[in-house]
Short mmCIF file of C-alpha atoms in Angstrom, two decimals:
data_model
loop_
_atom_site.label_atom_id
_atom_site.label_comp_id
_atom_site.label_asym_id
_atom_site.label_seq_id
_atom_site.Cartn_x
_atom_site.Cartn_y
_atom_site.Cartn_z
CA MET A 1 90.45 171.64 144.05
CA ILE A 2 92.57 169.31 146.45
CA ASN A 3 89.67 166.70 146.66
CA ARG A 4 88.62 167.29 143.20
CA LEU A 5 92.52 165.72 142.87
CA VAL A 6 92.57 162.98 144.72
CA PRO A 7 90.06 160.46 142.55
CA VAL A 8 92.59 161.17 139.71
CA LEU A 9 95.64 160.56 141.45
CA VAL A 10 94.21 157.17 143.11
CA LEU A 11 93.55 156.41 139.02
CA LEU A 12 96.63 157.09 137.96
CA LEU A 13 98.70 155.35 140.33
CA LEU A 14 96.24 152.62 139.79
CA LEU A 15 97.32 153.14 135.83
CA THR A 16 100.87 152.69 136.50
CA THR A 17 100.85 150.32 139.13
CA TYR A 18 99.27 147.27 136.50
CA CYS A 19 101.48 148.87 133.80
CA THR A 20 104.49 147.73 135.39
CA GLN A 21 103.61 144.35 136.66
CA PRO A 22 105.11 141.57 134.87
CA ASP A 23 102.94 139.66 131.87
CA THR A 24 101.10 136.83 133.81
CA PRO A 25 101.43 133.42 131.77
CA ALA A 26 98.33 132.74 130.42
CA PRO A 27 96.16 129.69 131.06
CA PRO A 28 97.41 126.58 130.11
CA ARG A 29 95.72 125.15 126.88
CA PRO A 30 94.59 121.52 126.61
CA GLU A 31 96.74 120.18 123.67
CA SER A 32 94.68 119.02 120.77
CA PRO A 33 93.96 115.57 119.94
CA PRO A 34 96.70 114.18 116.98
CA ASP A 35 94.43 114.42 113.64
CA THR A 36 92.39 111.61 112.88
CA LEU A 37 92.73 109.59 109.80
CA SER A 38 90.43 108.17 106.92
CA ALA A 39 90.86 104.63 105.51
CA ASP A 40 88.57 102.22 104.24
CA LEU A 41 90.64 99.15 105.80
CA LEU A 42 92.40 99.19 109.32
CA ILE A 43 94.67 96.53 110.35
CA THR A 44 95.54 97.17 114.01
CA GLY A 45 98.36 94.97 115.90
CA ALA A 46 100.12 92.49 112.90
CA ARG A 47 103.16 91.11 112.95
CA VAL A 48 104.24 92.67 110.21
CA ILE A 49 107.35 90.80 108.23
CA ASP A 50 107.45 94.04 105.48
CA GLY A 51 109.57 91.74 102.36
CA SER A 52 112.73 93.39 102.64
CA GLY A 53 113.96 90.60 104.92
CA ALA A 54 114.04 93.03 107.03
CA PRO A 55 113.21 91.40 111.28
CA ALA A 56 109.41 91.45 111.81
CA ALA A 57 108.01 94.40 113.97
CA GLN A 58 104.45 95.06 115.19
CA ALA A 59 102.38 97.89 113.49
CA ASP A 60 98.70 99.46 112.41
CA VAL A 61 98.52 99.45 108.46
CA TRP A 62 96.08 100.94 106.74
CA ILE A 63 94.55 101.07 103.75
CA GLN A 64 93.01 103.31 100.87
CA ASP A 65 92.57 103.11 97.65
CA GLY A 66 94.03 99.70 96.55
CA ARG A 67 97.29 101.19 98.37
CA ILE A 68 98.97 101.04 101.97
CA ALA A 69 98.39 104.55 102.99
CA GLY A 70 100.14 104.39 106.41
CA LEU A 71 101.63 102.26 108.68
CA ALA A 72 102.71 102.58 112.43
CA GLU A 73 103.35 101.25 116.15
CA PRO A 74 100.04 100.16 117.31
CA GLY A 75 98.11 102.48 119.06
CA ARG A 76 100.22 105.48 117.98
CA GLN A 77 97.81 106.59 115.17
CA PRO A 78 93.98 107.26 115.21
CA VAL A 79 92.81 105.80 111.99
CA ARG A 80 88.76 105.70 111.29
CA ALA A 81 87.91 103.04 108.94
CA ASP A 82 84.98 101.99 107.10
CA ARG A 83 86.77 98.09 108.81
CA THR A 84 89.00 97.32 111.16
CA ILE A 85 90.52 93.86 111.32
CA ASP A 86 92.23 93.10 114.64
CA ALA A 87 95.33 90.87 113.34
CA ASN A 88 95.64 90.03 117.28
CA GLY A 89 99.60 89.09 116.64
CA ARG A 90 99.14 87.46 113.37
CA VAL A 91 101.74 87.54 110.20
CA LEU A 92 100.59 90.66 107.71
CA SER A 93 103.20 89.96 104.73
CA PRO A 94 103.16 91.09 101.13
CA GLY A 95 101.45 89.04 98.77
CA PHE A 96 103.72 86.36 96.96
CA ILE A 97 104.62 86.37 93.26
CA ASP A 98 104.90 83.85 91.12
CA MET A 99 108.52 84.35 88.73
CA HIS A 100 107.36 80.95 86.82
CA ALA A 101 103.61 80.11 86.66
CA HIS A 102 100.86 78.88 83.75
CA GLY A 103 97.66 79.04 82.56
CA ASN A 104 95.01 81.17 80.79
CA PRO A 105 93.08 84.33 82.43
CA LEU A 106 90.47 83.58 80.30
CA ARG A 107 89.56 79.99 80.97
CA THR A 108 90.36 80.13 84.62
CA PRO A 109 90.36 84.14 85.82
CA ARG A 110 90.48 83.18 89.41
CA PHE A 111 93.64 81.33 89.63
CA ASP A 112 92.37 80.38 93.14
CA ASN A 113 95.24 78.01 93.74
CA PHE A 114 97.56 80.37 93.41
CA LEU A 115 95.24 82.50 95.40
CA HIS A 116 95.13 80.36 98.41
CA MET A 117 98.73 79.83 98.40
CA GLY A 118 99.06 83.76 98.88
CA VAL A 119 100.11 84.45 95.45
CA THR A 120 98.40 87.78 94.37
CA THR A 121 101.00 88.11 91.10
CA LEU A 122 101.59 85.59 88.18
CA THR A 123 104.43 85.95 85.73
CA LEU A 124 102.30 83.80 82.54
CA GLY A 125 104.29 83.34 78.74
CA GLN A 126 107.12 80.50 80.21
CA ASP A 127 109.07 78.15 79.20
CA GLY A 128 109.02 79.72 75.64
CA SER A 129 105.40 79.65 75.27
CA GLY A 130 102.39 82.78 75.83
CA PRO A 131 99.48 84.09 74.59
CA GLY A 132 99.86 87.55 73.12
CA VAL A 133 102.84 88.14 71.62
CA THR A 134 101.82 89.32 67.70
CA ASN A 135 99.33 92.30 69.88
CA THR A 136 99.96 92.15 73.29
CA ALA A 137 97.69 95.26 73.88
CA GLU A 138 94.94 93.55 72.65
CA TRP A 139 95.15 90.64 75.08
CA MET A 140 96.20 92.26 77.96
CA ARG A 141 92.62 94.64 77.23
CA GLU A 142 90.77 91.11 76.73
CA VAL A 143 91.97 89.32 80.31
CA GLU A 144 91.34 93.23 81.52
CA GLN A 145 87.68 93.21 80.00
CA GLU A 146 87.28 89.29 81.84
CA GLY A 147 88.39 90.29 85.32
CA ILE A 148 91.12 88.46 87.16
CA GLY A 149 91.72 87.26 90.40
CA PRO A 150 95.55 87.84 90.87
CA ASN A 151 97.55 90.68 89.01
CA LEU A 152 99.80 89.23 85.83
CA ALA A 153 103.10 89.99 84.36
CA HIS A 154 103.37 89.11 80.39
CA PHE A 155 106.07 87.21 79.33
CA VAL A 156 106.40 87.15 75.07
CA GLY A 157 107.62 83.56 74.57
CA HIS A 158 109.96 82.99 72.21
CA GLY A 159 108.95 79.86 70.29
CA SER A 160 105.66 82.19 69.81
CA LEU A 161 107.99 84.56 68.33
CA ARG A 162 108.98 82.39 66.41
CA ILE A 163 105.74 80.97 64.87
CA ALA A 164 104.78 84.11 64.99
CA ALA A 165 107.88 85.29 62.34
CA GLY A 166 106.69 81.30 60.30
CA ILE A 167 110.23 80.10 60.85
CA PRO A 168 109.86 76.32 60.30
CA ASP A 169 110.97 73.79 62.26
CA GLY A 170 114.55 72.42 61.88
CA ALA A 171 116.84 75.31 61.02
CA PRO A 172 117.37 78.76 62.99
CA ALA A 173 116.29 82.03 61.74
CA THR A 174 117.59 84.08 58.67
CA PRO A 175 118.58 87.74 58.94
CA GLU A 176 114.67 88.45 57.73
CA GLU A 177 113.12 86.07 59.65
CA ARG A 178 115.17 87.59 62.98
CA THR A 179 114.56 90.84 62.39
CA ARG A 180 110.56 90.02 61.88
CA MET A 181 110.97 88.39 65.83
CA GLN A 182 112.75 91.50 67.04
CA GLU A 183 110.36 94.06 65.55
CA ILE A 184 107.22 91.61 67.40
CA LEU A 185 109.03 91.52 70.87
CA THR A 186 109.86 94.86 70.19
CA ALA A 187 106.09 96.14 70.28
CA ALA A 188 105.41 93.76 72.77
CA LEU A 189 107.77 95.05 75.10
CA GLU A 190 106.37 98.80 74.22
CA ASP A 191 103.33 97.25 75.13
CA GLY A 192 103.95 96.22 78.54
CA SER A 193 105.68 92.77 78.67
CA PHE A 194 108.22 92.11 80.90
CA GLY A 195 110.26 90.49 79.23
CA MET A 196 111.03 87.12 76.49
CA SER A 197 110.98 83.75 78.47
CA THR A 198 112.83 80.57 76.27
CA GLY A 199 112.16 77.22 76.17
CA LEU A 200 115.19 76.01 74.57
CA GLU A 201 114.92 72.18 75.48
CA TYR A 202 111.48 72.25 73.47
CA THR A 203 110.05 72.32 69.51
CA PRO A 204 110.58 74.94 68.28
CA GLY A 205 113.04 77.29 70.31
CA ARG A 206 115.50 74.25 70.53
CA PHE A 207 116.11 74.79 66.81
CA ALA A 208 117.72 78.73 67.28
CA ASP A 209 121.17 79.35 67.59
CA LEU A 210 123.26 81.86 69.34
CA GLU A 211 123.16 84.86 66.87
CA GLU A 212 119.23 84.22 66.64
CA LEU A 213 119.11 84.47 70.33
CA VAL A 214 121.70 87.50 71.14
CA ALA A 215 119.94 88.86 68.43
CA LEU A 216 116.72 88.96 70.15
CA ALA A 217 118.49 89.77 73.71
CA GLU A 218 120.05 92.92 72.62
CA ILE A 219 115.94 94.39 72.32
CA LEU A 220 115.80 92.79 75.41
CA ALA A 221 118.28 95.06 77.26
CA ASP A 222 117.19 98.01 75.15
CA HIS A 223 114.43 97.76 77.06
CA ASP A 224 115.60 96.50 80.17
CA GLY A 225 113.44 93.44 79.72
CA LEU A 226 114.11 90.08 81.60
CA LEU A 227 115.01 86.60 80.10
CA THR A 228 113.50 84.04 81.59
CA SER A 229 114.90 80.84 79.75
CA HIS A 230 114.36 77.36 80.44
CA MET A 231 118.11 75.90 78.98
CA ARG A 232 118.67 73.10 76.93
CA SER A 233 119.38 70.55 79.43
CA GLU A 234 118.46 70.33 83.54
CA ASP A 235 120.52 67.16 83.28
CA ALA A 236 123.10 67.17 85.25
CA ASP A 237 125.48 66.12 82.72
CA GLY A 238 124.75 68.69 80.87
CA MET A 239 123.19 71.40 83.06
CA GLU A 240 126.31 73.81 83.47
CA GLU A 241 127.52 73.65 79.03
CA ALA A 242 123.65 75.00 78.82
CA LEU A 243 123.50 77.83 81.33
CA GLY A 244 127.53 78.99 79.93
CA GLU A 245 124.88 79.56 76.96
CA LEU A 246 122.82 81.36 79.19
CA LEU A 247 125.43 83.71 80.93
CA LEU A 248 127.12 84.25 77.25
CA LEU A 249 123.88 85.54 76.24
CA GLY A 250 123.42 87.71 79.14
CA SER A 251 126.91 88.96 78.18
CA ARG A 252 126.83 89.56 74.65
CA SER A 253 124.09 91.16 75.01
CA GLY A 254 123.67 93.51 78.56
CA ALA A 255 120.13 91.93 78.62
CA ARG A 256 119.31 90.54 82.35
CA VAL A 257 119.04 86.36 82.38
CA HIS A 258 117.20 84.81 84.49
CA VAL A 259 117.15 80.43 85.35
CA SER A 260 113.95 78.98 85.52
CA HIS A 261 112.75 76.47 87.79
CA ILE A 262 116.92 75.86 88.46
CA LYS A 263 117.45 72.06 89.25
CA LEU A 264 120.01 69.00 88.17
CA VAL A 265 117.97 66.51 86.52
CA LEU A 266 119.68 62.76 88.20
CA GLY A 267 122.29 65.07 90.05
CA ASN A 268 122.25 63.51 93.55
CA ASP A 269 125.72 65.66 94.63
CA PRO A 270 125.12 68.90 96.42
CA ALA A 271 128.76 69.82 96.18
CA GLN A 272 127.42 69.98 91.74
CA ALA A 273 125.16 72.31 93.10
CA GLU A 274 127.36 74.38 95.05
CA ARG A 275 129.69 74.79 92.29
CA ILE A 276 126.85 76.02 89.92
CA LEU A 277 125.93 79.08 92.94
CA GLU A 278 129.58 80.00 92.72
CA HIS A 279 130.06 80.47 89.13
CA LEU A 280 126.94 82.45 89.16
CA ASP A 281 128.53 84.10 91.90
CA GLU A 282 131.19 84.96 89.56
CA SER A 283 129.20 86.06 86.75
CA ARG A 284 127.50 88.35 88.93
CA GLN A 285 130.80 90.23 89.75
CA SER A 286 132.23 90.15 86.06
CA GLY A 287 129.31 92.33 85.47
CA ILE A 288 126.62 89.42 84.27
CA ARG A 289 123.14 90.43 86.00
CA VAL A 290 121.72 86.97 86.44
CA THR A 291 119.59 85.23 88.66
CA ALA A 292 117.40 82.52 89.53
CA ASP A 293 113.87 80.57 90.82
CA LEU A 294 112.93 77.25 92.04
CA TYR A 295 109.95 75.35 92.76
CA PRO A 296 110.32 72.79 96.02
CA TYR A 297 109.59 69.52 94.76
CA THR A 298 112.39 66.94 93.26
CA ALA A 299 109.57 66.05 90.40
CA SER A 300 109.57 67.70 87.24
CA PHE A 301 106.48 67.89 84.91
CA THR A 302 106.25 68.39 81.32
CA GLY A 303 106.04 66.70 77.78
CA ILE A 304 106.95 63.17 77.07
CA SER A 305 108.74 64.08 74.10
CA LEU A 306 111.34 64.71 76.58
CA LEU A 307 111.76 60.66 76.67
CA PHE A 308 112.30 61.01 72.78
CA PRO A 309 115.50 61.49 70.55
CA ASP A 310 115.26 64.68 68.62
CA TRP A 311 115.43 62.30 65.40
CA ALA A 312 111.49 61.12 66.15
CA LEU A 313 110.50 64.69 66.98
CA SER A 314 109.27 67.76 64.55
CA PRO A 315 109.99 68.82 61.30
CA ASN A 316 111.16 64.59 61.07
CA ASN A 317 107.80 62.33 60.61
CA TYR A 318 107.37 60.50 63.53
CA GLU A 319 105.02 57.84 61.92
CA GLN A 320 107.80 57.11 59.10
CA VAL A 321 110.63 57.05 62.12
CA ARG A 322 108.27 54.42 63.93
CA SER A 323 108.31 52.38 61.00
CA THR A 324 111.72 52.43 59.31
CA ARG A 325 113.55 52.92 62.78
CA ARG A 326 111.24 50.79 65.13
CA ASP A 327 113.86 48.47 66.46
CA GLU A 328 116.21 51.92 67.25
CA LEU A 329 113.78 53.66 68.68
CA ALA A 330 112.48 51.06 71.38
CA THR A 331 116.40 50.98 72.44
CA TYR A 332 116.55 54.30 72.97
CA LEU A 333 113.42 54.64 74.89
CA ARG A 334 114.08 51.69 76.77
CA GLU A 335 117.39 53.19 77.84
CA ARG A 336 116.23 56.92 78.50
CA VAL A 337 113.66 55.97 80.68
CA LEU A 338 115.38 52.95 82.92
CA SER A 339 118.29 55.90 82.83
CA ARG A 340 115.54 58.53 84.47
CA ASN A 341 114.77 56.32 87.25
CA GLY A 342 112.87 54.01 85.45
CA PRO A 343 108.38 53.56 84.01
CA GLU A 344 108.48 54.19 87.96
CA ALA A 345 109.07 57.17 88.53
CA THR A 346 107.30 58.36 85.57
CA LEU A 347 103.30 59.23 86.64
CA ILE A 348 101.27 60.01 83.72
CA GLY A 349 98.85 63.34 84.21
CA THR A 350 97.05 63.35 81.42
CA ALA A 351 93.80 61.45 80.22
CA PRO A 352 93.22 58.79 79.77
CA TRP A 353 96.00 57.97 81.94
CA ALA A 354 96.43 60.13 84.69
CA GLY A 355 97.34 58.79 87.87
CA GLN A 356 99.09 56.15 86.66
CA THR A 357 102.88 55.83 86.39
CA LEU A 358 104.24 54.38 82.78
CA ALA A 359 105.29 51.47 84.76
CA GLU A 360 101.52 50.63 85.63
CA ILE A 361 99.78 51.22 82.26
CA ALA A 362 102.54 48.64 80.52
CA GLU A 363 101.27 46.06 83.27
CA GLU A 364 97.55 46.90 82.76
CA ALA A 365 98.31 46.31 78.75
CA GLY A 366 100.51 43.57 78.84
CA LYS A 367 103.73 44.90 77.09
CA PRO A 368 107.05 46.85 78.09
CA PHE A 369 106.90 50.35 78.73
CA GLU A 370 109.11 51.33 75.28
CA GLU A 371 106.07 49.60 73.51
CA VAL A 372 102.99 51.21 75.59
CA LEU A 373 105.58 54.96 74.64
CA MET A 374 105.84 54.37 70.86
CA ASP A 375 102.38 52.82 70.22
CA ASP A 376 99.90 53.98 72.04
CA MET A 377 101.33 57.18 73.30
CA GLY A 378 103.72 59.04 70.67
CA PRO A 379 105.34 62.07 71.27
CA GLY A 380 103.19 64.87 71.64
CA SER A 381 100.26 63.05 73.33
CA ALA A 382 100.97 63.47 77.29
CA SER A 383 102.58 65.11 80.12
CA ALA A 384 103.81 63.45 82.80
CA ALA A 385 105.71 64.31 86.30
CA TYR A 386 109.39 62.62 86.70
CA PHE A 387 110.92 62.02 89.71
CA VAL A 388 114.56 62.71 88.65
CA MET A 389 115.63 64.91 91.53
CA ASN A 390 117.59 65.38 94.91
CA GLU A 391 116.05 66.63 97.80
CA ASN A 392 119.69 68.03 99.32
CA VAL A 393 120.27 69.87 96.19
CA MET A 394 117.09 71.19 95.63
CA ARG A 395 117.56 72.60 99.04
CA THR A 396 121.03 74.08 98.28
CA PHE A 397 119.72 76.10 95.47
CA LEU A 398 116.70 77.68 97.68
CA GLN A 399 119.19 78.58 100.29
CA ASP A 400 120.84 81.23 97.62
CA PRO A 401 120.04 84.76 98.00
CA HIS A 402 119.83 85.11 94.41
CA VAL A 403 117.01 82.07 94.27
CA MET A 404 113.24 83.56 94.39
CA ILE A 405 110.46 80.75 94.66
CA SER A 406 108.38 79.95 91.49
CA SER A 407 105.65 77.53 91.13
CA ASP A 408 105.46 76.27 87.46
CA GLY A 409 102.19 75.09 87.92
CA SER A 410 98.76 75.91 86.60
CA PRO A 411 95.28 75.33 88.10
CA THR A 412 95.24 72.06 85.72
CA MET A 413 98.10 70.54 85.66
CA ARG A 414 98.41 67.04 87.76
CA HIS A 415 101.16 68.13 90.08
CA PRO A 416 101.21 69.48 93.32
CA ARG A 417 103.43 72.59 92.60
CA GLY A 418 100.78 74.70 91.53
CA TYR A 419 98.61 74.39 94.59
CA GLY A 420 101.03 73.91 97.24
CA SER A 421 104.57 75.49 95.72
CA PHE A 422 104.27 78.46 98.43
CA ALA A 423 102.85 76.56 101.54
CA LYS A 424 105.18 74.26 101.13
CA VAL A 425 108.57 76.36 101.60
CA ILE A 426 106.74 78.14 104.60
CA GLU A 427 105.79 74.57 106.55
CA THR A 428 108.21 72.72 105.06
CA LEU A 429 111.42 74.38 104.56
CA THR A 430 110.85 77.17 107.09
CA LEU A 431 109.30 75.97 110.08
CA ASP A 432 110.16 72.89 110.28
CA GLU A 433 113.08 72.30 108.16
CA GLY A 434 114.86 75.86 109.57
CA LEU A 435 116.28 76.33 106.19
CA LEU A 436 115.13 79.79 106.23
CA SER A 437 113.97 82.19 108.41
CA LEU A 438 110.63 83.25 108.20
CA GLU A 439 111.98 86.77 106.93
CA GLU A 440 114.33 85.19 104.43
CA ALA A 441 111.14 82.73 102.80
CA ILE A 442 108.34 86.14 102.36
CA HIS A 443 111.64 88.16 100.85
CA LYS A 444 112.25 85.17 98.66
CA MET A 445 108.46 85.29 97.70
CA SER A 446 107.85 88.95 97.46
CA GLY A 447 110.43 91.32 97.62
CA LEU A 448 113.14 89.94 95.59
CA PRO A 449 110.88 89.00 92.69
CA ALA A 450 109.07 91.98 92.90
CA SER A 451 112.35 94.25 92.91
CA LEU A 452 113.80 91.81 89.71
CA LEU A 453 110.71 92.60 87.83
CA GLY A 454 110.87 96.29 88.63
CA LEU A 455 107.15 96.55 90.55
CA ASP A 456 108.86 97.58 93.62
CA ASP A 457 110.22 100.71 91.47
CA PRO A 458 107.28 103.28 91.17
CA GLY A 459 109.55 104.65 87.26
CA ARG A 460 108.53 101.14 86.32
CA THR A 461 104.86 100.86 87.33
CA ASP A 462 101.87 102.49 87.71
CA THR A 463 101.82 101.29 91.55
CA PRO A 464 104.26 99.46 92.96
CA ARG A 465 104.04 96.31 94.85
CA GLY A 466 106.59 93.72 96.62
CA LEU A 467 106.64 95.22 99.72
CA ILE A 468 104.88 96.68 102.80
CA ARG A 469 105.33 100.69 102.11
CA LYS A 470 103.68 103.15 102.38
CA GLY A 471 101.90 104.16 98.67
CA TYR A 472 102.64 100.56 97.64
CA ALA A 473 99.33 98.30 96.48
CA ALA A 474 97.38 96.45 98.97
CA ASP A 475 98.32 93.10 97.63
CA LEU A 476 98.69 91.69 101.32
CA LEU A 477 98.22 88.19 103.43
CA LEU A 478 97.28 87.84 106.64
CA PHE A 479 98.26 84.52 108.64
CA THR A 480 99.77 82.59 111.48
CA PRO A 481 102.58 80.50 109.78
CA GLU A 482 101.65 77.50 111.96
CA ASN A 483 98.53 77.17 110.22
CA ILE A 484 99.93 76.55 106.82
CA HIS A 485 99.28 72.95 105.34
CA GLU A 486 100.49 72.15 101.39
CA THR A 487 97.27 69.14 101.02
CA THR A 488 97.99 68.63 97.55
CA THR A 489 99.51 65.37 96.74
CA PHE A 490 100.75 63.69 93.31
CA GLU A 491 97.50 61.38 93.62
CA THR A 492 95.15 64.09 94.24
CA PRO A 493 97.15 67.51 92.73
CA HIS A 494 94.12 69.81 93.19
CA GLN A 495 93.61 70.49 96.26
CA LEU A 496 93.91 73.69 97.69
CA ALA A 497 96.38 75.36 100.64
CA GLU A 498 94.83 75.85 104.28
CA GLY A 499 96.30 78.04 106.38
CA ILE A 500 95.93 81.54 104.61
CA ASP A 501 93.21 84.30 106.85
CA TRP A 502 92.80 86.64 104.28
CA VAL A 503 94.39 87.60 101.06
CA TRP A 504 93.69 91.42 99.78
CA VAL A 505 94.78 91.91 95.79
CA ASN A 506 95.16 95.82 95.40
CA GLY A 507 92.93 96.46 98.41
CA THR A 508 90.09 93.74 98.32
CA ALA A 509 89.71 91.14 100.05
CA VAL A 510 89.91 87.81 97.77
CA ILE A 511 90.19 84.92 100.80
CA GLU A 512 88.43 86.36 103.96
CA GLU A 513 89.28 84.33 107.24
CA GLY A 514 89.90 81.79 105.06
CA GLU A 515 86.73 81.30 102.71
CA PRO A 516 87.26 82.26 98.90
CA VAL A 517 85.35 86.06 98.39
CA SER A 518 83.87 86.07 94.84
CA GLY A 519 85.55 89.15 92.97
CA ARG A 520 88.29 89.64 90.31
CA PRO A 521 90.36 92.39 91.48
CA GLY A 522 93.44 91.59 89.60
CA VAL A 523 95.11 94.48 87.08
CA VAL A 524 97.24 93.61 84.21
CA LEU A 525 100.90 95.36 85.02
CA ARG A 526 102.55 96.90 82.00
CA PHE A 527 106.11 97.32 82.45
CA LYS A 528 107.07 101.07 81.61
CA ARG A 529 110.44 102.26 79.53
CA THR A 530 112.48 104.71 81.05
CA GLU A 531 114.67 107.07 78.63
CA ASN A 532 117.72 105.52 79.52
CA THR A 533 116.43 102.47 78.36
CA SER A 534 115.03 104.29 75.31
CA GLN A 535 117.36 104.16 71.76
#
């Protein structure tokens, strides 16, 4: 009996011992590797300047479906990409946004001059004139069907509104005509236009009175649209009065107002520019939302009608004025040109005189320059560059934190600003002269205009852009700042900027290692209304 119990007792003892032993820790499990992400494109080792003005930071950035899918410290996030580019310390920045540009996307849809400067978004419809006024949605669809290199933001031209409403030159709009203009503007804004531009120094905008402009600005305020203005005067002795009109428009309507290509023509005193900037600061403190843009050149470019008196322009008959008031007109033109630094400072940009100064044309014709203007040209015959501005005044405006960069250029204009503005800001004004840090310069060319236009707000546009952020459009530039070079000149104005290695528009490369890549990946941007701006 005892012999039979011994095996049972041993088994019970073994079971008791096993069950009372402390838990034995499990062997360590190997750590799972971080999740590997997939992307269309991975850019490694970039010096990211994100457009906000913040200091540069090293990062890897990856792109998927035209958007920035993520960014992280170099090597921290495994990403499996269809294509990888080693930035090797080059700057990765947002694409630039040109706050004031010109051109016809149905004629030159690639806009290569802008792409080579790093511009990935244009604003068209400036200076009171632009397409797509009476049927903005249809015009936008037409541009989309044609395709476009950079993105496009549309503005309604105030002068074009006047023409569409059938308002004759020479008088402000009647109440009925104002109502018609308001209706056309409202439709354009609801179709996605970003605002309205004025050209109050030009026909027909110069005939508008304050009541007409306020009525239209109120529509902009209702839709949170932006009013950009080429003001009635940019001359040093008239600019501050013209600015007062714009600020009054902002005050009376509640609309956001913006000074197009801020400058002082024939103004050589930076102290005057400082007073103007102080006035703008005071206006902002009083509740007026006002900003400005600037192109970095001291020569303007516009039609030679600017040289003629109002009484020789539409609705007056020029031929009759030339015949009946010839001596008076000649005296006016002579004094006007001499007051603007003389005929040597007027460089004609239209055939058959393109590339010649007014002085050279007069010498070749063997007659006084005022007679060339009267008899050979006339007010609607040509455009010209006018060397009438001061470098130090321009630099004073440039450094204000509320002033952003524009070109006021186009693919065809005979002025280097259309091919060199953004390159010049980096090459000359930032690296050579140190007026801005690189972060400040890029902010003025990307994040700042994006904020003004609402492009950085997901509630205002389908895809936010203007900053390097997750979820934002992959409008990006990759470059070595020291390689940026403005090659264009007044003598050869159509030379492309150099030094930007890669340009992506909505995640698609349009410039690859400095060489253009075929394609038109830009989109027509549409500004969205929100409930708090609806009426």
